[in-house]
């Protein structure tokens, strides 16, 4: 049987997906052990016990100045900013995508503007946002929204605009207005695509969040990473990066499961 025709079962897919991750872990452990054999005080590739000691201080010991457990304070601060940015970007993408996708005159008028904004590197706007909005939470959330909303709007607009014309004609034949076509025809079909767009935006959203926290913040996962880097504290940086990756994976999995449960017709029988 050709590989293109081979479909793996769920358990087999999980095992196959775990193999490269385990291989990377083993490779890291081998390289770290080699470096520590030559230099027991090496900080670049810390061993697991060193990472456990470095992280435990942030996990279980309250900060003498603030009285907070820094790991959880950083996590909640970052998730709050990320959640608010994703929510605003998703709502903006949904409204703008439906309007631009269903109404050709609006798409012709505002489409070039959205395209122009989407191709601007969001990091380049970070100084502008800090100057205009200050160094508080608003600028950090705004960077996430500005960074991910325009590509999401473009994707949703193209998807809605490509819906079969026959559906629009049939809805108009039954007396539907533009608003009703938008809500009853386009919206149900756009929702799975919107969730997919959010999943694809998770990575860039984390990048923009970490960038904003690294420059102007006193809490957050990105702030902590860039704070301890001056001390070469890889025993803290690596666990923090792994924690960010785990959070992103959990969020992606939750969105995928929600899409499959709410819109099973959009995923086909094979999923």
XYZ file of C-alpha atoms in Angstrom:
271
model
C 0.000 0.000 0.000
C 1.281 3.457 -0.906
C 1.967 5.800 1.994
C -0.449 8.359 0.537
C -3.261 5.841 1.144
C -2.243 4.834 4.670
C -4.403 6.262 7.461
C -3.222 5.767 11.040
C -5.485 5.086 13.959
C -5.711 7.549 16.818
C -3.378 5.636 19.145
C -0.860 5.089 16.363
C -0.907 8.801 15.546
C -0.218 9.658 19.176
C 2.711 7.247 19.333
C 4.134 8.498 16.039
C 3.795 12.108 17.180
C 5.574 11.372 20.464
C 8.630 9.830 18.797
C 10.274 13.061 17.505
C 9.516 14.839 20.801
C 11.187 12.058 22.800
C 14.091 12.060 20.348
C 14.647 15.785 20.954
C 14.508 15.267 24.723
C 17.039 12.450 24.550
C 19.300 14.554 22.316
C 19.114 17.446 24.788
C 19.923 15.202 27.749
C 22.912 13.684 25.939
C 24.288 17.104 24.956
C 23.696 18.497 28.461
C 25.432 15.533 30.079
C 28.419 15.952 27.773
C 28.729 19.658 28.571
C 28.471 19.037 32.324
C 31.059 16.278 32.127
C 33.507 18.862 30.755
C 32.252 21.765 32.892
C 30.091 20.945 35.941
C 29.147 24.630 36.284
C 27.783 24.946 32.735
C 24.671 27.148 32.539
C 23.851 26.891 28.845
C 22.292 23.405 28.899
C 21.113 22.766 32.483
C 20.274 19.263 33.603
C 16.705 18.413 34.706
C 17.557 18.596 38.415
C 18.933 22.133 37.987
C 15.780 23.195 36.129
C 13.639 21.658 38.851
C 15.509 23.632 41.535
C 15.332 26.868 39.561
C 11.631 26.511 38.846
C 10.648 25.356 42.328
C 11.768 28.668 43.793
C 9.340 30.499 41.525
C 6.596 27.926 41.983
C 6.529 27.379 45.728
C 8.409 30.278 47.341
C 6.728 33.652 47.729
C 8.665 36.646 46.483
C 10.057 38.618 49.466
C 9.108 41.974 47.926
C 5.628 41.299 46.530
C 4.611 38.224 48.520
C 3.417 36.570 45.299
C 4.345 33.223 43.803
C 6.071 34.573 40.698
C 5.435 31.634 38.379
C 1.679 31.778 38.829
C 1.603 35.580 38.851
C 3.465 35.620 35.534
C 1.199 32.944 34.079
C -2.075 34.633 35.026
C -0.839 38.047 33.852
C 0.181 36.693 30.440
C -2.991 34.643 30.009
C -5.141 37.649 30.880
C -3.431 39.791 28.235
C -3.472 36.997 25.678
C -7.109 36.135 26.314
C -8.259 39.722 25.996
C -6.224 40.243 22.815
C -7.525 37.044 21.241
C -11.119 37.871 22.186
C -10.967 41.358 20.674
C -9.189 40.122 17.541
C -11.679 37.265 17.084
C -14.689 39.546 17.483
C -13.178 42.053 15.058
C -12.397 39.329 12.537
C -15.901 37.891 12.762
C -17.713 41.194 12.267
C -15.373 42.594 9.616
C -15.038 39.261 7.809
C -18.788 38.853 7.496
C -19.380 42.426 6.351
C -16.546 42.455 3.815
C -17.269 38.936 2.619
C -21.006 39.375 2.074
C -21.096 42.972 0.799
C -18.997 43.486 -2.376
C -19.082 47.327 -2.234
C -17.696 47.280 1.303
C -15.076 44.735 0.292
C -13.989 46.895 -2.638
C -13.758 49.972 -0.396
C -12.099 48.599 2.726
C -10.374 45.484 1.397
C -7.197 47.303 0.269
C -6.955 49.029 3.655
C -7.153 45.715 5.517
C -4.555 44.215 3.180
C -2.237 47.164 3.739
C -2.498 46.894 7.514
C -2.023 43.119 7.413
C 1.361 43.339 5.690
C 2.823 45.849 8.176
C 5.143 44.053 10.644
C 3.328 44.428 13.986
C 6.584 44.590 15.953
C 7.449 47.744 13.993
C 4.310 49.346 15.462
C 5.279 48.542 19.041
C 7.033 51.901 19.673
C 4.058 53.713 18.141
C 1.650 51.860 20.420
C 3.733 52.575 23.513
C 3.939 56.260 22.615
C 0.240 56.557 21.794
C -1.200 54.279 24.478
C 1.451 54.374 27.176
C 3.307 51.505 28.809
C 0.266 49.946 30.471
C -1.841 46.945 29.590
C -3.653 48.664 26.726
C -0.576 48.803 24.494
C 0.245 45.117 25.077
C -3.274 43.988 24.229
C -3.395 46.352 21.264
C -0.226 44.808 19.821
C -1.847 41.367 19.887
C -5.011 42.703 18.235
C -3.125 44.677 15.574
C -0.855 41.714 14.930
C -3.408 38.953 14.416
C -6.743 40.621 13.569
C -5.921 41.805 9.995
C -4.749 38.367 8.742
C -7.784 36.768 10.385
C -10.062 39.322 8.712
C -8.484 38.648 5.312
C -8.856 34.890 5.718
C -12.472 35.043 6.869
C -13.370 37.586 4.178
C -11.973 35.381 1.416
C -13.783 32.351 2.815
C -17.155 34.085 3.092
C -16.782 35.660 -0.346
C -16.101 32.221 -1.847
C -19.336 30.674 -0.541
C -21.428 29.246 -3.391
C -23.333 32.002 -5.130
C -26.329 29.701 -5.361
C -26.841 29.965 -1.605
C -27.016 33.756 -1.804
C -29.449 33.621 -4.716
C -31.706 31.088 -2.984
C -31.758 33.145 0.193
C -32.725 36.257 -1.768
C -35.401 34.292 -3.573
C -36.899 33.478 -0.180
C -36.895 37.186 0.662
C -33.762 37.391 2.795
C -32.151 40.803 3.277
C -28.401 41.396 3.263
C -28.425 41.272 7.057
C -30.298 37.966 7.101
C -27.940 36.483 4.510
C -25.018 37.534 6.670
C -26.472 36.001 9.851
C -28.289 32.929 8.567
C -26.208 31.898 5.559
C -22.665 33.169 6.040
C -22.264 33.119 9.836
C -22.919 29.384 10.461
C -20.488 28.405 7.711
C -17.868 30.941 8.818
C -17.639 29.774 12.428
C -15.449 26.676 11.835
C -13.169 28.790 9.663
C -12.989 31.419 12.395
C -11.908 28.835 14.956
C -9.260 27.597 12.540
C -8.034 31.166 12.083
C -7.775 31.596 15.859
C -5.767 28.366 16.107
C -3.357 29.597 13.453
C -3.072 32.965 15.221
C -2.071 31.470 18.576
C 1.627 31.324 17.694
C 1.890 34.926 16.458
C -0.221 36.098 19.407
C 2.268 34.585 21.849
C 5.148 36.185 19.936
C 3.580 39.646 20.177
C 2.728 39.145 23.847
C 6.256 38.059 24.774
C 7.711 40.968 22.799
C 5.516 43.521 24.565
C 6.170 42.042 28.008
C 9.911 41.959 27.402
C 10.013 45.685 26.656
C 7.566 47.210 29.134
C 6.186 45.081 31.938
C 6.822 44.030 35.514
C 4.963 40.707 35.359
C 4.383 38.063 32.722
C 6.116 35.062 31.231
C 7.926 37.155 28.640
C 9.053 39.655 31.268
C 10.501 36.883 33.445
C 12.373 35.265 30.553
C 14.039 38.498 29.530
C 14.724 39.442 33.158
C 16.684 36.286 33.991
C 18.512 36.085 30.668
C 21.031 38.664 31.923
C 22.098 36.071 34.503
C 22.193 33.242 31.913
C 19.520 31.471 33.985
C 18.670 28.814 31.433
C 17.381 26.683 34.306
C 14.448 29.139 34.451
C 14.220 30.146 30.782
C 13.851 26.611 29.398
C 11.015 25.602 31.797
C 9.243 28.888 31.059
C 9.505 28.298 27.305
C 8.262 24.734 27.777
C 5.350 26.045 29.882
C 4.413 28.544 27.163
C 4.484 25.738 24.594
C 2.284 23.560 26.820
C -0.233 26.371 27.306
C -0.373 26.970 23.553
C -0.854 23.260 22.859
C -3.683 23.030 25.388
C -5.382 26.077 23.876
C -5.023 24.697 20.362
C -6.390 21.305 21.456
C -9.354 22.933 23.219
C -10.220 24.968 20.128
C -9.924 21.915 17.874
C -12.183 19.867 20.139
C -14.716 22.690 20.374
C -14.820 22.977 16.596
C -15.344 19.235 16.148
C -18.099 19.119 18.747
C -19.933 22.268 17.658
C -19.473 21.888 13.897
C -18.910 18.189 13.111
C -20.111 18.710 9.539
C -17.079 20.893 8.823
C -14.576 18.139 9.651
C -15.936 15.166 7.739
C -16.407 11.617 8.845
C -12.660 10.881 8.913
C -12.108 13.201 11.886
